[in-house]
Short mmCIF file of C-alpha atoms and ligand atoms in Angstrom, two decimals:
data_model
loop_
_atom_site.label_atom_id
_atom_site.label_comp_id
_atom_site.label_asym_id
_atom_site.label_seq_id
_atom_site.Cartn_x
_atom_site.Cartn_y
_atom_site.Cartn_z
CA MET L 1 0.00 0.00 0.00
CA THR L 2 1.19 3.50 -0.85
CA ALA L 3 -0.48 6.36 1.00
CA LYS L 4 -1.83 9.15 -1.16
CA SER L 5 -0.13 12.53 -0.75
CA ILE L 6 -1.80 15.91 -0.19
CA GLU L 7 -2.45 18.03 -3.32
CA ALA L 8 -4.32 20.85 -1.58
CA VAL L 9 -6.01 21.72 1.71
CA LEU L 10 -9.07 23.86 1.05
CA ASP L 11 -10.02 26.52 3.60
CA ALA L 12 -13.53 26.54 4.97
CA PRO L 13 -15.42 29.04 2.80
CA ARG L 14 -18.14 31.32 4.17
CA ALA L 15 -21.53 29.78 4.70
CA HIS L 16 -24.54 30.85 2.60
CA TRP L 17 -28.22 29.98 2.72
CA VAL L 18 -29.81 27.56 0.26
CA GLY L 19 -33.45 28.61 0.40
CA ASP L 20 -34.28 29.34 4.05
CA GLY L 21 -33.51 25.82 5.28
CA PHE L 22 -29.86 25.04 4.79
CA LEU L 23 -26.91 27.22 5.83
CA VAL L 24 -24.15 25.51 3.86
CA ARG L 25 -20.41 25.78 3.46
CA PRO L 26 -19.30 24.78 -0.07
CA LEU L 27 -16.32 22.74 1.08
CA PHE L 28 -14.69 22.25 -2.35
CA GLY L 29 -14.23 26.05 -2.50
CA PRO L 30 -12.39 27.19 -5.63
CA LEU L 31 -11.89 23.61 -6.85
CA ALA L 32 -15.64 22.94 -7.22
CA PHE L 33 -16.58 22.10 -10.83
CA THR L 34 -12.93 21.44 -11.78
CA ALA L 35 -11.04 18.34 -12.89
CA ALA L 36 -9.26 18.29 -9.50
CA VAL L 37 -12.33 16.85 -7.75
CA SER L 38 -13.77 14.77 -10.62
CA PRO L 39 -15.99 12.69 -10.70
CA PHE L 40 -17.46 14.93 -7.97
CA LEU L 41 -18.53 18.52 -8.66
CA MET L 42 -19.49 20.23 -5.44
CA PHE L 43 -19.97 19.49 -1.76
CA ASP L 44 -22.18 21.51 0.61
CA TRP L 45 -22.08 20.95 4.38
CA ALA L 46 -24.92 22.24 6.53
CA ALA L 47 -23.60 21.96 10.09
CA PRO L 48 -26.11 21.17 12.88
CA ALA L 49 -28.47 24.13 13.32
CA ASP L 50 -31.49 24.50 15.62
CA PHE L 51 -34.79 25.62 14.16
CA PRO L 52 -37.79 26.71 16.25
CA PRO L 53 -41.17 24.98 15.71
CA ARG L 54 -42.93 26.04 12.52
CA ASP L 55 -46.00 24.87 10.56
CA GLU L 56 -44.47 25.52 7.13
CA PRO L 57 -41.12 23.71 6.93
CA HIS L 58 -37.99 25.64 5.98
CA GLY L 59 -36.27 24.56 2.80
CA VAL L 60 -35.79 25.32 -0.86
CA GLY L 61 -38.70 25.46 -3.32
CA PRO L 62 -38.96 24.07 -6.85
CA HIS L 63 -35.77 24.30 -8.92
CA PRO L 64 -34.33 22.25 -11.79
CA HIS L 65 -31.23 20.11 -12.30
CA ARG L 66 -29.76 18.45 -15.41
CA GLY L 67 -26.62 16.48 -16.20
CA PHE L 68 -25.53 15.13 -12.83
CA GLU L 69 -26.66 13.52 -9.55
CA THR L 70 -27.43 15.07 -6.16
CA VAL L 71 -26.59 12.97 -3.12
CA THR L 72 -28.08 14.09 0.20
CA ILE L 73 -26.83 12.61 3.47
CA VAL L 74 -28.94 13.51 6.51
CA TYR L 75 -27.03 13.78 9.83
CA ASP L 76 -29.78 15.30 12.04
CA GLY L 77 -33.51 15.78 11.51
CA ALA L 78 -35.16 14.82 8.24
CA VAL L 79 -35.40 16.06 4.64
CA ASP L 80 -38.54 15.82 2.50
CA HIS L 81 -38.12 15.51 -1.26
CA ARG L 82 -40.55 15.85 -4.14
CA ASP L 83 -39.70 15.89 -7.87
CA SER L 84 -41.32 16.23 -11.26
CA ALA L 85 -40.53 12.59 -12.10
CA GLY L 86 -43.06 11.62 -9.41
CA HIS L 87 -40.74 10.73 -6.54
CA VAL L 88 -42.01 11.81 -3.12
CA ASP L 89 -39.98 10.77 -0.09
CA SER L 90 -38.71 11.71 3.34
CA ILE L 91 -35.30 10.65 4.59
CA ALA L 92 -34.16 10.84 8.20
CA ALA L 93 -30.86 10.89 10.09
CA GLY L 94 -28.53 8.22 8.70
CA ASP L 95 -30.43 7.92 5.41
CA VAL L 96 -29.15 8.97 1.99
CA GLN L 97 -30.99 10.14 -1.11
CA TRP L 98 -29.20 9.51 -4.42
CA MET L 99 -31.08 11.44 -7.12
CA THR L 100 -30.06 11.20 -10.75
CA ALA L 101 -31.24 14.40 -12.42
CA GLY L 102 -30.10 13.08 -15.82
CA SER L 103 -32.14 14.74 -18.60
CA GLY L 104 -33.81 16.99 -16.05
CA VAL L 105 -36.06 17.20 -13.03
CA VAL L 106 -37.64 19.96 -11.03
CA HIS L 107 -37.50 19.20 -7.32
CA GLU L 108 -37.91 20.75 -3.88
CA GLU L 109 -36.08 20.00 -0.63
CA PHE L 110 -37.59 20.88 2.75
CA HIS L 111 -37.07 19.98 6.39
CA GLY L 112 -39.23 17.01 7.35
CA ARG L 113 -42.72 18.10 8.39
CA ALA L 114 -42.61 16.46 11.84
CA VAL L 115 -39.16 17.89 12.58
CA ALA L 116 -40.35 21.35 11.50
CA ALA L 117 -43.52 21.15 13.61
CA ALA L 118 -41.66 20.09 16.76
CA GLY L 119 -38.58 22.24 16.11
CA GLY L 120 -35.14 20.74 16.36
CA THR L 121 -31.73 20.21 14.86
CA VAL L 122 -31.19 19.75 11.14
CA SER L 123 -27.86 18.85 9.59
CA MET L 124 -27.08 17.47 6.16
CA ALA L 125 -24.47 17.18 3.45
CA GLN L 126 -25.14 17.40 -0.28
CA LEU L 127 -22.72 16.11 -2.84
CA TRP L 128 -23.03 16.69 -6.59
CA VAL L 129 -21.73 13.78 -8.67
CA ASN L 130 -21.05 14.35 -12.36
CA LEU L 131 -22.41 12.10 -15.08
CA PRO L 132 -20.26 11.15 -18.09
CA ALA L 133 -21.44 12.68 -21.41
CA ALA L 134 -22.93 9.35 -22.45
CA HIS L 135 -25.32 9.40 -19.47
CA LYS L 136 -26.08 13.10 -18.96
CA MET L 137 -29.48 12.72 -20.62
CA THR L 138 -30.37 9.47 -18.86
CA ARG L 139 -33.86 9.11 -17.40
CA PRO L 140 -34.23 10.73 -13.97
CA ARG L 141 -33.93 8.22 -11.15
CA TYR L 142 -34.35 8.26 -7.38
CA GLN L 143 -32.53 5.89 -5.02
CA PRO L 144 -33.53 6.12 -1.37
CA ILE L 145 -30.73 4.46 0.60
CA LEU L 146 -31.89 3.84 4.15
CA ALA L 147 -29.48 3.60 7.07
CA ALA L 148 -30.39 -0.09 7.46
CA ASP L 149 -29.20 -0.76 3.86
CA ILE L 150 -25.75 0.77 4.42
CA PRO L 151 -23.03 -1.69 5.51
CA VAL L 152 -21.15 -0.61 8.62
CA VAL L 153 -17.50 -1.57 9.04
CA SER L 154 -16.23 -1.50 12.62
CA LEU L 155 -12.71 -0.18 13.13
CA PRO L 156 -10.67 -0.07 16.32
CA GLY L 157 -12.08 3.23 17.67
CA GLY L 158 -14.47 4.03 14.89
CA ARG L 159 -16.76 2.98 12.08
CA VAL L 160 -17.19 3.39 8.34
CA ARG L 161 -20.57 3.40 6.59
CA VAL L 162 -20.00 2.32 2.99
CA ILE L 163 -22.62 4.35 1.11
CA ALA L 164 -21.10 3.70 -2.30
CA GLY L 165 -18.23 1.80 -3.85
CA PRO L 166 -15.92 -0.96 -2.77
CA TRP L 167 -14.42 -1.25 0.70
CA THR L 168 -11.47 -3.57 1.24
CA GLY L 169 -10.99 -4.78 4.79
CA ALA L 170 -7.63 -5.20 6.49
CA ASP L 171 -7.95 -8.97 5.82
CA GLY L 172 -8.56 -8.37 2.09
CA SER L 173 -12.32 -9.03 2.25
CA GLU L 174 -14.45 -6.83 -0.05
CA ILE L 175 -17.85 -5.30 0.47
CA VAL L 176 -19.72 -2.95 -1.87
CA GLY L 177 -21.98 -0.07 -0.89
CA PRO L 178 -25.64 0.00 -2.00
CA ALA L 179 -25.59 3.07 -4.30
CA ASP L 180 -25.89 2.26 -8.00
CA THR L 181 -23.53 4.68 -9.76
CA PHE L 182 -22.72 5.51 -13.41
CA THR L 183 -18.93 5.63 -12.91
CA PRO L 184 -16.79 3.84 -10.30
CA LEU L 185 -16.66 5.85 -7.09
CA ALA L 186 -16.73 5.50 -3.31
CA VAL L 187 -18.47 7.47 -0.55
CA TYR L 188 -17.50 6.53 3.01
CA ASP L 189 -19.18 8.15 6.02
CA VAL L 190 -16.57 7.89 8.79
CA LYS L 191 -16.66 8.54 12.54
CA LEU L 192 -13.45 8.14 14.55
CA ASP L 193 -12.73 8.35 18.28
CA PRO L 194 -9.80 10.50 19.43
CA GLY L 195 -6.53 9.04 18.11
CA ALA L 196 -8.17 6.34 15.98
CA ASP L 197 -6.73 5.48 12.55
CA LEU L 198 -8.48 5.11 9.20
CA ARG L 199 -6.79 3.21 6.37
CA ALA L 200 -8.91 3.01 3.22
CA ARG L 201 -7.65 1.14 0.16
CA LEU L 202 -8.71 2.55 -3.22
CA PRO L 203 -8.12 1.47 -6.82
CA GLY L 204 -5.08 3.10 -8.48
CA GLY L 205 -5.65 6.35 -10.38
CA TRP L 206 -8.71 7.42 -8.41
CA SER L 207 -9.13 10.95 -7.14
CA ALA L 208 -9.83 11.23 -3.41
CA MET L 209 -10.98 13.94 -1.05
CA VAL L 210 -11.33 13.92 2.72
CA ALA L 211 -14.04 16.37 3.83
CA LEU L 212 -13.62 16.92 7.58
CA LEU L 213 -17.02 17.93 8.96
CA GLU L 214 -16.28 17.93 12.70
CA GLY L 215 -13.20 17.38 14.89
CA SER L 216 -9.63 17.33 13.65
CA LEU L 217 -7.21 14.90 12.04
CA THR L 218 -3.67 14.37 10.84
CA ILE L 219 -2.98 13.21 7.30
CA ALA L 220 0.47 12.85 5.67
CA GLY L 221 1.94 14.61 8.71
CA GLU L 222 -0.33 17.66 8.36
CA ARG L 223 -2.90 18.72 11.00
CA ILE L 224 -6.31 19.52 9.54
CA ALA L 225 -9.09 21.51 11.27
CA ALA L 226 -12.84 21.09 10.93
CA THR L 227 -14.63 22.12 7.71
CA ARG L 228 -11.42 21.79 5.68
CA THR L 229 -11.25 19.50 2.69
CA VAL L 230 -8.05 17.66 1.82
CA VAL L 231 -7.62 16.93 -1.88
CA LEU L 232 -5.30 13.95 -2.31
CA GLY L 233 -3.19 13.06 -5.33
CA ARG L 234 -4.21 10.41 -7.85
CA GLY L 235 -1.04 8.44 -7.13
CA GLY L 236 -0.98 5.87 -4.35
CA ASP L 237 -3.75 3.51 -3.37
CA GLU L 238 -4.51 4.24 0.28
CA VAL L 239 -6.05 7.06 2.32
CA ALA L 240 -4.37 6.98 5.73
CA LEU L 241 -5.26 9.43 8.54
CA THR L 242 -5.51 9.70 12.32
CA ALA L 243 -8.25 11.48 14.27
CA GLY L 244 -7.25 14.33 16.60
CA VAL L 245 -8.01 14.76 20.31
CA THR L 246 -11.74 15.41 19.79
CA GLY L 247 -12.23 12.63 17.24
CA ALA L 248 -13.36 13.20 13.67
CA THR L 249 -16.51 13.06 11.54
CA LEU L 250 -15.55 12.98 7.88
CA LEU L 251 -16.43 11.77 4.43
CA VAL L 252 -14.01 10.09 2.07
CA LEU L 253 -15.06 10.87 -1.51
CA ALA L 254 -13.11 8.98 -4.16
CA GLY L 255 -13.58 7.89 -7.73
CA ARG L 256 -12.26 7.40 -11.22
CA PRO L 257 -12.00 10.90 -12.76
CA ILE L 258 -14.33 11.69 -15.67
CA ASP L 259 -11.92 13.17 -18.22
CA GLU L 260 -14.42 15.40 -20.08
CA PRO L 261 -15.05 19.17 -20.32
CA ILE L 262 -17.30 20.66 -17.61
CA ALA L 263 -19.75 23.45 -18.48
CA ALA L 264 -21.56 24.41 -15.28
CA HIS L 265 -24.25 27.06 -14.94
CA GLY L 266 -26.30 27.18 -11.72
CA PRO L 267 -28.29 23.95 -11.47
CA PHE L 268 -27.12 22.56 -14.84
CA VAL L 269 -23.82 20.76 -15.49
CA MET L 270 -23.12 19.76 -19.07
CA ASN L 271 -20.07 19.48 -21.36
CA THR L 272 -20.56 22.56 -23.60
CA ARG L 273 -22.07 26.07 -23.43
CA ASP L 274 -24.54 25.08 -26.16
CA GLU L 275 -25.85 22.27 -23.98
CA ILE L 276 -26.28 24.76 -21.12
CA HIS L 277 -28.35 27.04 -23.37
CA THR L 278 -30.48 24.06 -24.39
CA ALA L 279 -30.96 23.12 -20.72
CA ILE L 280 -32.16 26.64 -19.84
CA ALA L 281 -34.56 26.65 -22.81
CA ASP L 282 -35.86 23.16 -21.97
CA TYR L 283 -36.46 24.14 -18.34
CA GLN L 284 -38.24 27.36 -19.31
CA ALA L 285 -40.45 25.44 -21.77
CA GLY L 286 -41.44 22.98 -19.03
CA ARG L 287 -39.59 20.06 -20.62
CA MET L 288 -38.09 19.08 -17.23
CA GLY L 289 -41.61 18.70 -15.88
CA ARG L 290 -43.42 20.74 -13.29
CA LEU L 291 -44.25 20.43 -9.59
CA ASP L 292 -47.75 21.12 -8.31
CA PRO L 293 -47.79 23.61 -5.42
CA ARG L 294 -47.47 22.07 -1.95
MN1 MN W 301 -31.63 20.69 -5.66
#
């Protein structure tokens, strides 16, 4: 095993509101939508925040997406989802929603109704995963991945939930996460006690990022503070890190890079400017479907 080296450590950018429900930090900062983080595009972290009771849930109203996938991981509370392809769902803490926008959907994302009514803590992460050109116009799809469906690997002083991709144990045994993906990638949800080690084996040539949500860690001799993202090099085949004195909550995001041009404009991610113009026109003409009012 050869440990991957650090390419860049991204500072925690300022938080901004998505709708009135999610105060997020875009943890990929200036490297979002670049080849450096491919096959991923963007990563928003909404740290735990308390909301008072409210009849109408906070959130973000109808908006479109085309050309990629949105992956929502709920840490606290619940998130309700509704889209123009007919998917209506609510996911709670520990659950994941893997939505393939593909050719286009209009969707809305709100705090769960019961959580909103009672008031409470909401925390979530949303990852945008690119689609290769050949699949950008695939049919929209919705994969609810419940906590019970996600394999949990116990480590000395921690655990890994394998949401997507292969996980190779210390004894060489392999398990595969439940997410069905268009390109090979891995998403590990990791919690470590103070001083605990993580060693994650990955196929050669994959990109890898460590998004540190809470706590601190040391990787390749460098101390990393919370809400920083470490971008690792494509060389090497292992992510090796050690949690700091308060432990660490982190995501390992890794995958085979998609070596294609990226044309990103708001909620649309295509390969060319022309395709972006088509996406805007298709959305405005209602060709991504519509959502009835709540
Ligand atoms: Mn959205």
